[in-house]
Amino acid sequence: MPEFDVQPRGSHFVDGAYIEDKAGAAMEVVYPATGQVIATVHAATAAVTERALVSATRAQAAWAQTDPAERGRVLRRAADLIRARNRELSRLETLDTGKPLQETLVADAMSGADALEYFGGLAPDMTGQTMRFGADWAYTLRRPLGVCTGIGAWNYPTQIACWKAAPALATGNAMVFKPSEATPLCALKVAEILVEAGLPAGLFNVVQGAGDVGAALTTDARVAKVSLTGSVPTGRKVYAAAAASMKHVTMELGGKSPILIFEDADLESTVSGAINGNFYSSGQVCSNGTRVFVAEALAPAFLDRLKTRMAGLCPGDPLDETTNFGPMTTQAQMEIVLAHLDRARAEGATVTGGDRMDRAGFWVAPAVLTDLTDDMACVREEIFGPVMSVLTFRDEDEAIARANATEFGLSAGVFTRDLTRAHRVVAQLRAGTCWINQYNLTPAGMPFGGSKQSGIGRENARLAMDHFTEVQTIYVGMGPVEAAF
Ligand code: NDP
């Protein structure tokens, strides 16, 4: 087995430096493509978490007073450093998650850099309002919340860290970030680069650990906001815990998103959209369009073309840039996906593909499910793996009703050449982010987030600045004060 030199200099990044405390439980970092242990980190002890919160609290007070233009410059320098080191960071992302380098070179560190650049540019533009009341007037300021907790899922560890850090820091907050225990390495690099770019120590800390460390960071009185990317069940717990002390929250949770493909759609683009929305990152993408509703008249051609295009699948060494399909990120996730597929078969679905691949590591072949009904578990539940469910519909109203018949509301896609229909349909879809004739693109300037059980709040775009600040209103009296006596 090859040696990978990815052992970090310390498990945590606190107050501007790597630190270690081996009293915390050891967490092995496994390369999902082979099952090989490539690094070991330790979960944060209470002492480590305390150091992170103390340093964040101290640093935030000064950062909030720093000229927003200077805050923005730091973030933009970090974006430049990330871009310059994209290959090194992408390799690390690949080793942490198993996603092919072909993907990580374009979708992870680069997306993180985009967010840092975007919010770096926006930092000086945190504006308020003025209102007149006769001679008196009032104005509003947008003020940072203080110390924020970020908690990440394992599918996009670099991107998630950057998407949370960038708007938080741009608006004058500090952050303590807990990566998923499955992918602890990438956020440490983000912290290291931010400090190299000039971010004062203590403003972005990374502490490792499982849910208990996240829970401690969710209930601490010094924390003003919790931003979680994770599953709906975890979101419910974190939201409830944060409510006890009235913290702000952003919840980026799971989904079971629909893609609606009408009979007039461009066939090649719809197949590409469905492939991207189901098999990119081996299906481990929250916004995936896992319920593909195809107009009955187009379904045979769609399935035929999909079959042909699946021949282009190239699983293999994720570090080889010709590989376009990687393993599940964890053994547990592989087992969850295989169990879902067994259940789908038991429920009567036709499952094409979907076998465990005969190699070391956590590999599941992509699966296309047909002969489905909307009440089957595989059509209702988030699987978070390379599993595409293909369903057919007869008319637009039916497609919309079935697309909306889910507790989730993260995303949706509509493929049609009919512009009027495209806009009419998305207006009726209850999903936080919709794509027309495209799927899963998430530029930093576009709000992203879920409706219904898929979350609350939005990441990215100017909206994220609002979610990391609160309004302070100032009434200005211009005349004498009158009183009853
Ligand atoms: P989990 O919900 O299992 O975990 C998310 C994070 O929360 C992890 O860091 C986890 O720690 C932590 N955590 C678990 N319990 C608690 C708790 N009680 N208090 C505080 N933190 C806790 O999600 P996964 O990591 O399995 O990620 C997959 C899920 O994330 C999918 O549902 C997917 O749809 C969703 N997701 C949503 C995105 C979005 O933007 N909407 C984007 C990406 C993924 P640990 O696991 O280390 O123990």
Short mmCIF file of C-alpha atoms and ligand atoms in Angstrom, two decimals:
data_model
loop_
_atom_site.label_atom_id
_atom_site.label_comp_id
_atom_site.label_asym_id
_atom_site.label_seq_id
_atom_site.Cartn_x
_atom_site.Cartn_y
_atom_site.Cartn_z
CA MET A 1 0.00 0.00 0.00
CA PRO A 2 1.35 3.47 -0.78
CA GLU A 3 2.31 5.82 2.04
CA PHE A 4 0.42 9.10 2.17
CA ASP A 5 2.06 11.92 4.04
CA VAL A 6 -1.10 13.51 5.47
CA GLN A 7 -0.67 13.20 9.23
CA PRO A 8 -1.42 16.76 10.50
CA ARG A 9 1.02 18.46 12.88
CA GLY A 10 -1.70 18.43 15.52
CA SER A 11 -5.29 17.25 15.72
CA HIS A 12 -6.74 20.70 16.28
CA PHE A 13 -6.04 24.21 15.09
CA VAL A 14 -6.63 26.61 17.95
CA ASP A 15 -5.59 30.20 18.53
CA GLY A 16 -3.55 30.30 15.33
CA ALA A 17 -1.59 27.05 15.75
CA TYR A 18 -1.85 23.28 15.63
CA ILE A 19 -2.31 21.74 19.06
CA GLU A 20 -2.50 18.19 20.33
CA ASP A 21 -4.08 16.57 23.37
CA LYS A 22 -3.75 12.81 23.21
CA ALA A 23 -6.11 12.43 26.15
CA GLY A 24 -8.91 12.68 23.56
CA ALA A 25 -10.12 9.45 21.90
CA ALA A 26 -8.05 8.41 18.88
CA MET A 27 -9.85 8.77 15.54
CA GLU A 28 -8.36 6.92 12.59
CA VAL A 29 -8.55 8.61 9.20
CA VAL A 30 -9.29 5.96 6.59
CA TYR A 31 -8.67 6.33 2.85
CA PRO A 32 -12.00 5.07 1.52
CA ALA A 33 -10.56 3.80 -1.74
CA THR A 34 -8.44 1.18 0.02
CA GLY A 35 -9.56 1.04 3.64
CA GLN A 36 -6.04 1.98 4.69
CA VAL A 37 -5.45 4.15 7.81
CA ILE A 38 -3.62 7.26 6.59
CA ALA A 39 -3.57 9.42 9.72
CA THR A 40 -4.77 9.49 13.31
CA VAL A 41 -6.20 12.45 15.13
CA HIS A 42 -7.63 12.80 18.63
CA ALA A 43 -11.07 14.03 19.60
CA ALA A 44 -11.10 17.34 21.43
CA THR A 45 -11.08 17.10 25.19
CA ALA A 46 -13.11 19.63 27.16
CA ALA A 47 -9.84 21.55 27.66
CA VAL A 48 -9.25 21.85 23.89
CA THR A 49 -12.81 23.01 23.24
CA GLU A 50 -12.45 25.53 26.05
CA ARG A 51 -9.22 26.90 24.56
CA ALA A 52 -10.95 27.26 21.20
CA LEU A 53 -13.90 29.14 22.68
CA VAL A 54 -11.72 31.38 24.82
CA SER A 55 -9.47 32.32 21.90
CA ALA A 56 -12.46 32.87 19.60
CA THR A 57 -14.17 35.11 22.14
CA ARG A 58 -11.02 37.17 22.64
CA ALA A 59 -10.19 37.47 18.94
CA GLN A 60 -13.73 38.29 17.84
CA ALA A 61 -13.92 41.48 19.88
CA ALA A 62 -10.99 43.02 17.98
CA TRP A 63 -12.03 41.55 14.60
CA ALA A 64 -15.48 43.15 14.86
CA GLN A 65 -13.71 46.53 15.13
CA THR A 66 -11.41 45.85 12.17
CA ASP A 67 -12.17 47.81 9.01
CA PRO A 68 -14.39 45.49 6.92
CA ALA A 69 -12.21 46.25 3.88
CA GLU A 70 -9.23 44.79 5.74
CA ARG A 71 -11.28 41.76 6.75
CA GLY A 72 -12.12 41.32 3.09
CA ARG A 73 -8.47 41.58 2.02
CA VAL A 74 -7.54 38.73 4.38
CA LEU A 75 -10.23 36.50 2.92
CA ARG A 76 -9.23 37.32 -0.65
CA ARG A 77 -5.58 36.52 0.12
CA ALA A 78 -6.73 33.17 1.52
CA ALA A 79 -8.66 32.56 -1.71
CA ASP A 80 -5.50 33.23 -3.71
CA LEU A 81 -3.44 30.87 -1.53
CA ILE A 82 -6.05 28.15 -1.91
CA ARG A 83 -6.10 28.52 -5.68
CA ALA A 84 -2.30 28.42 -5.81
CA ARG A 85 -2.34 25.19 -3.77
CA ASN A 86 -5.38 23.68 -5.40
CA ARG A 87 -3.64 20.47 -6.43
CA GLU A 88 -2.22 19.77 -2.98
CA LEU A 89 -5.56 20.56 -1.30
CA SER A 90 -7.51 18.53 -3.84
CA ARG A 91 -5.27 15.54 -3.22
CA LEU A 92 -5.95 15.89 0.50
CA GLU A 93 -9.70 16.13 -0.14
CA THR A 94 -9.45 12.98 -2.26
CA LEU A 95 -7.59 11.12 0.48
CA ASP A 96 -10.04 12.35 3.15
CA THR A 97 -13.22 11.53 1.20
CA GLY A 98 -12.28 9.12 -1.60
CA LYS A 99 -13.75 11.45 -4.25
CA PRO A 100 -11.81 11.29 -7.52
CA LEU A 101 -9.13 13.92 -8.07
CA GLN A 102 -10.87 14.71 -11.36
CA GLU A 103 -13.70 16.10 -9.21
CA THR A 104 -11.82 17.56 -6.28
CA LEU A 105 -9.56 19.61 -8.58
CA VAL A 106 -12.61 21.61 -9.69
CA ALA A 107 -15.28 21.30 -7.00
CA ASP A 108 -13.79 21.54 -3.53
CA ALA A 109 -10.88 23.84 -2.72
CA MET A 110 -11.83 25.92 -5.77
CA SER A 111 -15.38 26.30 -4.48
CA GLY A 112 -13.96 27.24 -1.07
CA ALA A 113 -11.74 29.86 -2.71
CA ASP A 114 -14.74 31.22 -4.62
CA ALA A 115 -16.62 31.73 -1.34
CA LEU A 116 -13.66 33.43 0.35
CA GLU A 117 -13.19 35.70 -2.65
CA TYR A 118 -16.88 36.49 -2.91
CA PHE A 119 -17.37 37.33 0.77
CA GLY A 120 -14.00 39.08 0.83
CA GLY A 121 -15.33 41.41 -1.84
CA LEU A 122 -18.66 41.87 -0.10
CA ALA A 123 -17.21 42.53 3.39
CA PRO A 124 -17.08 46.34 3.07
CA ASP A 125 -20.61 46.39 1.68
CA MET A 126 -22.45 45.51 4.88
CA THR A 127 -25.03 48.27 4.73
CA GLY A 128 -28.04 49.29 6.77
CA GLN A 129 -31.14 51.44 6.22
CA THR A 130 -32.29 54.89 7.21
CA MET A 131 -35.87 55.91 8.00
CA ARG A 132 -37.36 59.34 8.64
CA PHE A 133 -40.01 60.12 11.29
CA GLY A 134 -40.65 63.84 10.91
CA ALA A 135 -37.44 65.58 11.94
CA ASP A 136 -36.32 62.45 13.78
CA TRP A 137 -34.83 59.51 12.00
CA ALA A 138 -33.49 56.07 12.58
CA TYR A 139 -30.81 53.93 11.04
CA THR A 140 -29.83 50.30 11.22
CA LEU A 141 -26.45 48.66 11.56
CA ARG A 142 -25.69 45.05 10.76
CA ARG A 143 -23.62 43.73 13.66
CA PRO A 144 -21.72 40.47 13.89
CA LEU A 145 -23.24 37.83 16.14
CA GLY A 146 -20.03 36.94 18.00
CA VAL A 147 -18.63 33.43 18.25
CA CYS A 148 -20.24 30.99 15.83
CA THR A 149 -20.07 27.21 15.74
CA GLY A 150 -19.70 25.45 12.40
CA ILE A 151 -20.40 21.71 12.17
CA GLY A 152 -19.66 19.84 8.95
CA ALA A 153 -20.73 16.71 7.12
CA TRP A 154 -18.16 14.41 5.52
CA ASN A 155 -18.95 14.80 1.84
CA TYR A 156 -17.39 18.23 1.12
CA PRO A 157 -15.03 18.96 4.05
CA THR A 158 -13.07 21.81 2.43
CA GLN A 159 -16.06 23.46 0.82
CA ILE A 160 -18.24 23.25 3.93
CA ALA A 161 -15.50 24.79 6.12
CA CYS A 162 -15.04 27.66 3.63
CA TRP A 163 -18.74 28.24 2.98
CA LYS A 164 -19.25 28.73 6.73
CA ALA A 165 -15.99 30.54 7.53
CA ALA A 166 -16.17 33.06 4.69
CA PRO A 167 -19.45 34.85 5.52
CA ALA A 168 -18.86 34.47 9.27
CA LEU A 169 -15.43 36.11 9.13
CA ALA A 170 -16.38 38.71 6.52
CA THR A 171 -19.06 40.03 8.85
CA GLY A 172 -16.81 40.19 11.91
CA ASN A 173 -17.52 36.91 13.70
CA ALA A 174 -15.19 34.20 14.96
CA MET A 175 -15.84 30.51 14.32
CA VAL A 176 -15.10 27.24 16.04
CA PHE A 177 -15.52 24.54 13.40
CA LYS A 178 -15.99 20.84 14.03
CA PRO A 179 -15.49 18.70 10.93
CA SER A 180 -17.13 15.32 10.57
CA GLU A 181 -15.14 12.71 12.42
CA ALA A 182 -14.95 10.80 9.11
CA THR A 183 -13.07 13.60 7.30
CA PRO A 184 -11.06 15.63 9.80
CA LEU A 185 -8.08 16.71 7.65
CA CYS A 186 -9.25 19.36 5.18
CA ALA A 187 -10.63 21.99 7.58
CA LEU A 188 -7.24 22.06 9.34
CA LYS A 189 -5.64 23.19 6.07
CA VAL A 190 -8.28 25.88 5.65
CA ALA A 191 -7.44 27.18 9.13
CA GLU A 192 -3.72 27.08 8.40
CA ILE A 193 -4.17 29.02 5.14
CA LEU A 194 -6.41 31.65 6.72
CA VAL A 195 -3.71 32.41 9.29
CA GLU A 196 -1.08 32.52 6.55
CA ALA A 197 -3.30 35.02 4.73
CA GLY A 198 -3.22 37.26 7.79
CA LEU A 199 -6.26 36.18 9.80
CA PRO A 200 -5.55 36.98 13.45
CA ALA A 201 -5.16 33.95 15.72
CA GLY A 202 -8.32 32.59 17.30
CA LEU A 203 -10.79 33.66 14.64
CA PHE A 204 -11.09 30.29 12.92
CA ASN A 205 -10.45 27.29 15.13
CA VAL A 206 -10.87 23.63 14.19
CA VAL A 207 -11.59 21.06 16.86
CA GLN A 208 -12.03 17.38 16.11
CA GLY A 209 -14.52 14.95 17.52
CA ALA A 210 -17.82 13.20 17.11
CA GLY A 211 -21.33 14.42 17.84
CA ASP A 212 -20.61 15.03 21.54
CA VAL A 213 -18.02 17.69 20.67
CA GLY A 214 -20.52 19.27 18.27
CA ALA A 215 -23.17 19.12 20.98
CA ALA A 216 -20.89 20.89 23.48
CA LEU A 217 -20.31 23.65 20.92
CA THR A 218 -24.05 23.92 20.35
CA THR A 219 -24.99 24.52 23.97
CA ASP A 220 -22.12 26.72 25.18
CA ALA A 221 -23.36 30.12 26.38
CA ARG A 222 -20.56 31.93 24.54
CA VAL A 223 -21.77 30.69 21.16
CA ALA A 224 -24.23 32.99 19.37
CA LYS A 225 -24.96 30.88 16.29
CA VAL A 226 -24.72 27.33 15.06
CA SER A 227 -24.37 26.55 11.37
CA LEU A 228 -24.77 22.83 10.68
CA THR A 229 -24.42 20.83 7.51
CA GLY A 230 -25.73 17.35 8.19
CA SER A 231 -28.71 15.05 8.17
CA VAL A 232 -32.27 15.93 9.14
CA PRO A 233 -32.21 13.91 12.40
CA THR A 234 -29.01 15.66 13.53
CA GLY A 235 -30.47 18.99 12.43
CA ARG A 236 -33.49 18.47 14.65
CA LYS A 237 -31.25 17.75 17.65
CA VAL A 238 -28.94 20.68 17.01
CA TYR A 239 -31.78 23.11 16.32
CA ALA A 240 -33.52 22.10 19.57
CA ALA A 241 -30.30 22.35 21.58
CA ALA A 242 -29.53 25.78 20.12
CA ALA A 243 -33.05 27.00 20.90
CA ALA A 244 -32.50 26.52 24.63
CA SER A 245 -30.21 29.56 24.66
CA MET A 246 -31.91 31.32 21.71
CA LYS A 247 -28.98 30.92 19.35
CA HIS A 248 -29.23 31.77 15.67
CA VAL A 249 -29.05 28.73 13.38
CA THR A 250 -28.44 27.80 9.79
CA MET A 251 -29.41 24.21 9.00
CA GLU A 252 -28.20 22.71 5.72
CA LEU A 253 -29.77 19.28 5.83
CA GLY A 254 -30.64 16.32 3.67
CA GLY A 255 -32.92 15.90 0.71
CA LYS A 256 -34.69 13.61 -1.73
CA SER A 257 -34.89 16.06 -4.54
CA PRO A 258 -36.86 15.63 -7.77
CA ILE A 259 -35.70 16.22 -11.33
CA LEU A 260 -38.64 16.71 -13.70
CA ILE A 261 -37.88 15.87 -17.30
CA PHE A 262 -40.53 16.87 -19.84
CA GLU A 263 -40.91 15.22 -23.21
CA ASP A 264 -39.52 18.24 -25.10
CA ALA A 265 -36.29 18.35 -23.08
CA ASP A 266 -32.89 18.04 -24.72
CA LEU A 267 -32.17 14.35 -24.18
CA GLU A 268 -28.41 14.59 -23.88
CA SER A 269 -28.57 17.41 -21.32
CA THR A 270 -31.19 15.63 -19.22
CA VAL A 271 -29.11 12.48 -19.10
CA SER A 272 -26.06 14.54 -18.14
CA GLY A 273 -28.09 16.35 -15.48
CA ALA A 274 -29.36 13.07 -14.06
CA ILE A 275 -25.86 11.57 -14.05
CA ASN A 276 -24.40 14.64 -12.33
CA GLY A 277 -27.30 14.78 -9.91
CA ASN A 278 -26.96 11.15 -8.86
CA PHE A 279 -23.46 9.81 -9.40
CA TYR A 280 -21.11 12.79 -8.90
CA SER A 281 -19.21 12.25 -5.64
CA SER A 282 -20.67 8.74 -5.78
CA GLY A 283 -24.05 10.22 -4.95
CA GLN A 284 -22.92 11.75 -1.66
CA VAL A 285 -24.38 15.18 -2.37
CA CYS A 286 -27.21 16.63 -0.30
CA SER A 287 -28.94 18.34 -3.22
CA ASN A 288 -28.90 15.32 -5.53
CA GLY A 289 -31.92 14.81 -7.74
CA THR A 290 -32.52 11.23 -6.70
CA ARG A 291 -36.12 11.06 -7.86
CA VAL A 292 -35.93 11.43 -11.61
CA PHE A 293 -39.44 11.92 -13.00
CA VAL A 294 -39.41 11.41 -16.78
CA ALA A 295 -42.35 12.11 -19.07
CA GLU A 296 -43.77 8.73 -20.07
CA ALA A 297 -43.22 9.43 -23.77
CA LEU A 298 -39.52 10.16 -23.24
CA ALA A 299 -38.76 7.45 -20.68
CA PRO A 300 -37.63 4.68 -23.07
CA ALA A 301 -35.23 7.02 -24.89
CA PHE A 302 -33.99 8.42 -21.58
CA LEU A 303 -33.26 4.98 -20.11
CA ASP A 304 -31.67 3.81 -23.33
CA ARG A 305 -29.36 6.82 -23.51
CA LEU A 306 -28.58 6.57 -19.78
CA LYS A 307 -27.52 2.95 -20.28
CA THR A 308 -25.19 3.96 -23.10
CA ARG A 309 -23.70 6.82 -21.11
CA MET A 310 -23.11 4.57 -18.07
CA ALA A 311 -20.52 2.76 -20.16
CA GLY A 312 -18.35 5.85 -19.65
CA LEU A 313 -18.13 5.11 -15.93
CA CYS A 314 -14.53 4.77 -14.88
CA PRO A 315 -14.06 3.61 -11.28
CA GLY A 316 -10.51 3.21 -10.10
CA ASP A 317 -7.66 4.87 -8.26
CA PRO A 318 -9.15 8.23 -7.21
CA LEU A 319 -5.73 9.86 -7.54
CA ASP A 320 -5.64 8.93 -11.23
CA GLU A 321 -7.22 11.85 -13.05
CA THR A 322 -8.97 9.61 -15.56
CA THR A 323 -11.02 8.02 -12.77
CA ASN A 324 -14.51 9.52 -12.64
CA PHE A 325 -16.14 7.42 -9.92
CA GLY A 326 -14.94 6.81 -6.37
CA PRO A 327 -15.95 4.85 -3.28
CA MET A 328 -18.33 5.71 -0.47
CA THR A 329 -16.57 7.88 2.08
CA THR A 330 -17.11 5.50 4.98
CA GLN A 331 -17.70 1.81 5.47
CA ALA A 332 -20.84 2.70 7.44
CA GLN A 333 -22.22 4.69 4.48
CA MET A 334 -21.45 1.82 2.11
CA GLU A 335 -23.42 -0.53 4.35
CA ILE A 336 -26.32 1.92 4.55
CA VAL A 337 -26.47 2.18 0.75
CA LEU A 338 -26.29 -1.60 0.24
CA ALA A 339 -29.06 -2.08 2.82
CA HIS A 340 -31.25 0.45 0.98
CA LEU A 341 -30.69 -1.46 -2.27
CA ASP A 342 -31.60 -4.79 -0.63
CA ARG A 343 -34.79 -3.21 0.64
CA ALA A 344 -35.59 -1.77 -2.79
CA ARG A 345 -35.25 -5.25 -4.32
CA ALA A 346 -37.45 -6.68 -1.57
CA GLU A 347 -40.07 -4.02 -2.31
CA GLY A 348 -40.16 -5.06 -5.96
CA ALA A 349 -37.95 -2.45 -7.60
CA THR A 350 -35.78 -3.43 -10.54
CA VAL A 351 -32.22 -2.60 -9.50
CA THR A 352 -29.66 -2.32 -12.29
CA GLY A 353 -26.13 -2.22 -10.89
CA GLY A 354 -25.71 -1.38 -7.21
CA ASP A 355 -23.48 -4.27 -6.20
CA ARG A 356 -20.61 -3.96 -3.80
CA MET A 357 -17.56 -3.75 -6.03
CA ASP A 358 -14.99 -6.49 -5.60
CA ARG A 359 -12.03 -4.49 -4.35
CA ALA A 360 -10.59 -3.15 -1.10
CA GLY A 361 -12.30 -0.04 0.26
CA PHE A 362 -15.94 1.02 0.29
CA TRP A 363 -17.14 0.69 -3.28
CA VAL A 364 -20.74 0.48 -4.47
CA ALA A 365 -21.46 0.38 -8.21
CA PRO A 366 -23.97 2.99 -9.39
CA ALA A 367 -27.56 1.79 -9.38
CA VAL A 368 -30.53 2.75 -11.54
CA LEU A 369 -33.89 1.80 -10.02
CA THR A 370 -37.01 1.31 -12.15
CA ASP A 371 -40.46 -0.27 -11.69
CA LEU A 372 -41.02 1.98 -8.72
CA THR A 373 -43.96 3.40 -6.84
CA ASP A 374 -43.79 6.64 -4.87
CA ASP A 375 -44.43 4.90 -1.55
CA MET A 376 -41.35 2.66 -1.72
CA ALA A 377 -38.65 3.45 0.85
CA CYS A 378 -36.04 3.94 -1.88
CA VAL A 379 -38.21 6.69 -3.39
CA ARG A 380 -39.03 8.37 -0.08
CA GLU A 381 -35.82 8.20 1.97
CA GLU A 382 -32.48 9.88 1.48
CA ILE A 383 -29.95 7.17 0.57
CA PHE A 384 -26.85 9.34 0.08
CA GLY A 385 -25.19 7.04 -2.39
CA PRO A 386 -25.05 6.39 -6.15
CA VAL A 387 -28.70 5.40 -6.50
CA MET A 388 -30.98 6.97 -9.13
CA SER A 389 -34.70 6.27 -8.98
CA VAL A 390 -36.42 6.72 -12.35
CA LEU A 391 -40.18 7.26 -12.29
CA THR A 392 -42.54 8.27 -15.09
CA PHE A 393 -45.41 10.76 -15.25
CA ARG A 394 -48.20 11.67 -17.66
CA ASP A 395 -48.83 15.38 -17.12
CA GLU A 396 -47.40 18.47 -15.52
CA ASP A 397 -49.77 18.70 -12.55
CA GLU A 398 -49.12 15.08 -11.67
CA ALA A 399 -45.36 15.61 -11.87
CA ILE A 400 -45.50 18.68 -9.63
CA ALA A 401 -47.72 17.01 -7.03
CA ARG A 402 -45.50 13.93 -6.85
CA ALA A 403 -42.31 16.01 -6.78
CA ASN A 404 -43.66 17.93 -3.78
CA ALA A 405 -44.93 14.85 -1.95
CA THR A 406 -41.94 14.61 0.35
CA GLU A 407 -40.92 15.93 3.75
CA PHE A 408 -37.73 17.27 2.15
CA GLY A 409 -37.38 20.48 0.14
CA LEU A 410 -33.74 21.05 -0.60
CA SER A 411 -33.56 21.23 -4.39
CA ALA A 412 -35.30 20.44 -7.63
CA GLY A 413 -34.57 20.43 -11.34
CA VAL A 414 -36.74 21.00 -14.40
CA PHE A 415 -35.66 20.06 -17.89
CA THR A 416 -37.76 21.43 -20.76
CA ARG A 417 -37.32 23.63 -23.82
CA ASP A 418 -40.61 25.38 -22.98
CA LEU A 419 -39.60 28.51 -21.04
CA THR A 420 -43.10 29.27 -19.84
CA ARG A 421 -43.53 25.80 -18.49
CA ALA A 422 -40.12 25.87 -16.79
CA HIS A 423 -40.97 28.96 -14.77
CA ARG A 424 -44.56 27.87 -14.11
CA VAL A 425 -43.33 24.56 -12.73
CA VAL A 426 -40.51 25.88 -10.50
CA ALA A 427 -42.93 28.41 -9.03
CA GLN A 428 -44.96 25.47 -7.74
CA LEU A 429 -42.06 23.39 -6.42
CA ARG A 430 -41.36 23.61 -2.71
CA ALA A 431 -37.59 23.45 -2.86
CA GLY A 432 -35.00 25.96 -1.69
CA THR A 433 -32.88 25.77 -4.83
CA CYS A 434 -34.19 24.93 -8.30
CA TRP A 435 -32.30 24.52 -11.53
CA ILE A 436 -33.79 24.90 -15.00
CA ASN A 437 -31.96 22.89 -17.69
CA GLN A 438 -29.00 22.42 -15.33
CA TYR A 439 -28.35 20.61 -12.09
CA ASN A 440 -26.30 20.99 -8.89
CA LEU A 441 -24.29 24.06 -9.82
CA THR A 442 -23.82 26.21 -6.71
CA PRO A 443 -21.80 29.38 -7.39
CA ALA A 444 -20.90 31.41 -4.31
CA GLY A 445 -23.08 34.32 -5.44
CA MET A 446 -26.27 32.22 -5.39
CA PRO A 447 -28.23 31.49 -2.19
CA PHE A 448 -28.34 27.80 -1.33
CA GLY A 449 -30.46 26.02 1.25
CA GLY A 450 -33.57 24.04 1.95
CA SER A 451 -37.30 24.31 2.59
CA LYS A 452 -39.41 22.06 4.78
CA GLN A 453 -37.31 19.48 6.66
CA SER A 454 -34.24 20.22 4.53
CA GLY A 455 -33.25 23.19 6.59
CA ILE A 456 -33.49 26.77 7.56
CA GLY A 457 -31.44 29.77 6.50
CA ARG A 458 -29.32 30.04 3.39
CA GLU A 459 -25.65 29.73 2.63
CA ASN A 460 -23.77 31.85 0.10
CA ALA A 461 -24.76 35.07 -1.64
CA ARG A 462 -25.55 38.29 0.19
CA LEU A 463 -28.19 36.43 2.20
CA ALA A 464 -25.49 34.61 4.15
CA MET A 465 -24.22 38.00 5.38
CA ASP A 466 -27.66 38.55 6.90
CA HIS A 467 -27.57 35.15 8.56
CA PHE A 468 -24.26 35.93 10.29
CA THR A 469 -25.32 39.37 11.52
CA GLU A 470 -28.17 40.93 13.42
CA VAL A 471 -29.80 44.30 12.96
CA GLN A 472 -29.27 47.01 15.52
CA THR A 473 -31.68 49.93 15.20
CA ILE A 474 -30.73 53.40 16.33
CA TYR A 475 -33.40 56.07 16.78
CA VAL A 476 -32.07 59.62 16.59
CA GLY A 477 -34.05 62.33 18.35
CA MET A 478 -33.49 65.73 16.72
CA GLY A 479 -35.67 67.89 18.98
CA PRO A 480 -36.46 68.36 22.64
CA VAL A 481 -37.85 65.42 24.61
CA GLU A 482 -41.45 65.88 25.71
CA ALA A 483 -42.91 64.16 28.77
CA ALA A 484 -46.35 64.09 30.46
CA PHE A 485 -45.01 65.73 33.61
P1 NDP B 1 -24.70 13.81 10.27
O1 NDP B 1 -25.98 14.52 10.52
O2 NDP B 1 -24.54 12.44 10.77
O3 NDP B 1 -23.48 14.66 10.92
C1 NDP B 1 -23.25 16.01 10.59
C2 NDP B 1 -22.32 16.61 11.62
O4 NDP B 1 -23.01 16.79 12.86
C3 NDP B 1 -21.11 15.74 11.95
O5 NDP B 1 -19.99 16.56 12.15
C4 NDP B 1 -21.57 15.06 13.22
O6 NDP B 1 -20.52 14.55 13.99
C5 NDP B 1 -22.28 16.18 13.91
N1 NDP B 1 -23.22 15.78 14.95
C6 NDP B 1 -23.85 14.59 15.12
N2 NDP B 1 -24.66 14.64 16.20
C7 NDP B 1 -24.55 15.88 16.73
C8 NDP B 1 -25.14 16.54 17.86
N3 NDP B 1 -26.03 15.95 18.64
N4 NDP B 1 -24.80 17.83 18.09
C9 NDP B 1 -23.92 18.47 17.29
N5 NDP B 1 -23.32 17.89 16.22
C10 NDP B 1 -23.63 16.61 15.94
O7 NDP B 1 -24.45 13.93 8.71
P2 NDP B 1 -23.32 13.22 7.84
O8 NDP B 1 -21.99 13.68 8.30
O9 NDP B 1 -23.63 11.77 7.78
O10 NDP B 1 -23.59 13.88 6.40
C11 NDP B 1 -24.57 13.45 5.55
C12 NDP B 1 -25.81 14.30 5.66
O11 NDP B 1 -25.48 15.67 5.47
C13 NDP B 1 -26.84 13.97 4.59
O12 NDP B 1 -28.12 13.95 5.15
C14 NDP B 1 -26.71 15.13 3.62
O13 NDP B 1 -27.86 15.36 2.86
C15 NDP B 1 -26.38 16.25 4.54
N6 NDP B 1 -25.73 17.34 3.82
C16 NDP B 1 -26.41 18.51 3.61
C17 NDP B 1 -25.85 19.52 2.86
C18 NDP B 1 -26.58 20.81 2.64
O14 NDP B 1 -25.92 21.81 2.34
N7 NDP B 1 -27.88 20.88 2.77
C19 NDP B 1 -24.55 19.37 2.23
C20 NDP B 1 -23.90 18.13 2.56
C21 NDP B 1 -24.49 17.15 3.30
P3 NDP B 1 -19.89 13.10 13.62
O15 NDP B 1 -20.58 12.56 12.45
O16 NDP B 1 -18.49 13.42 13.36
O17 NDP B 1 -20.10 12.26 14.81
#
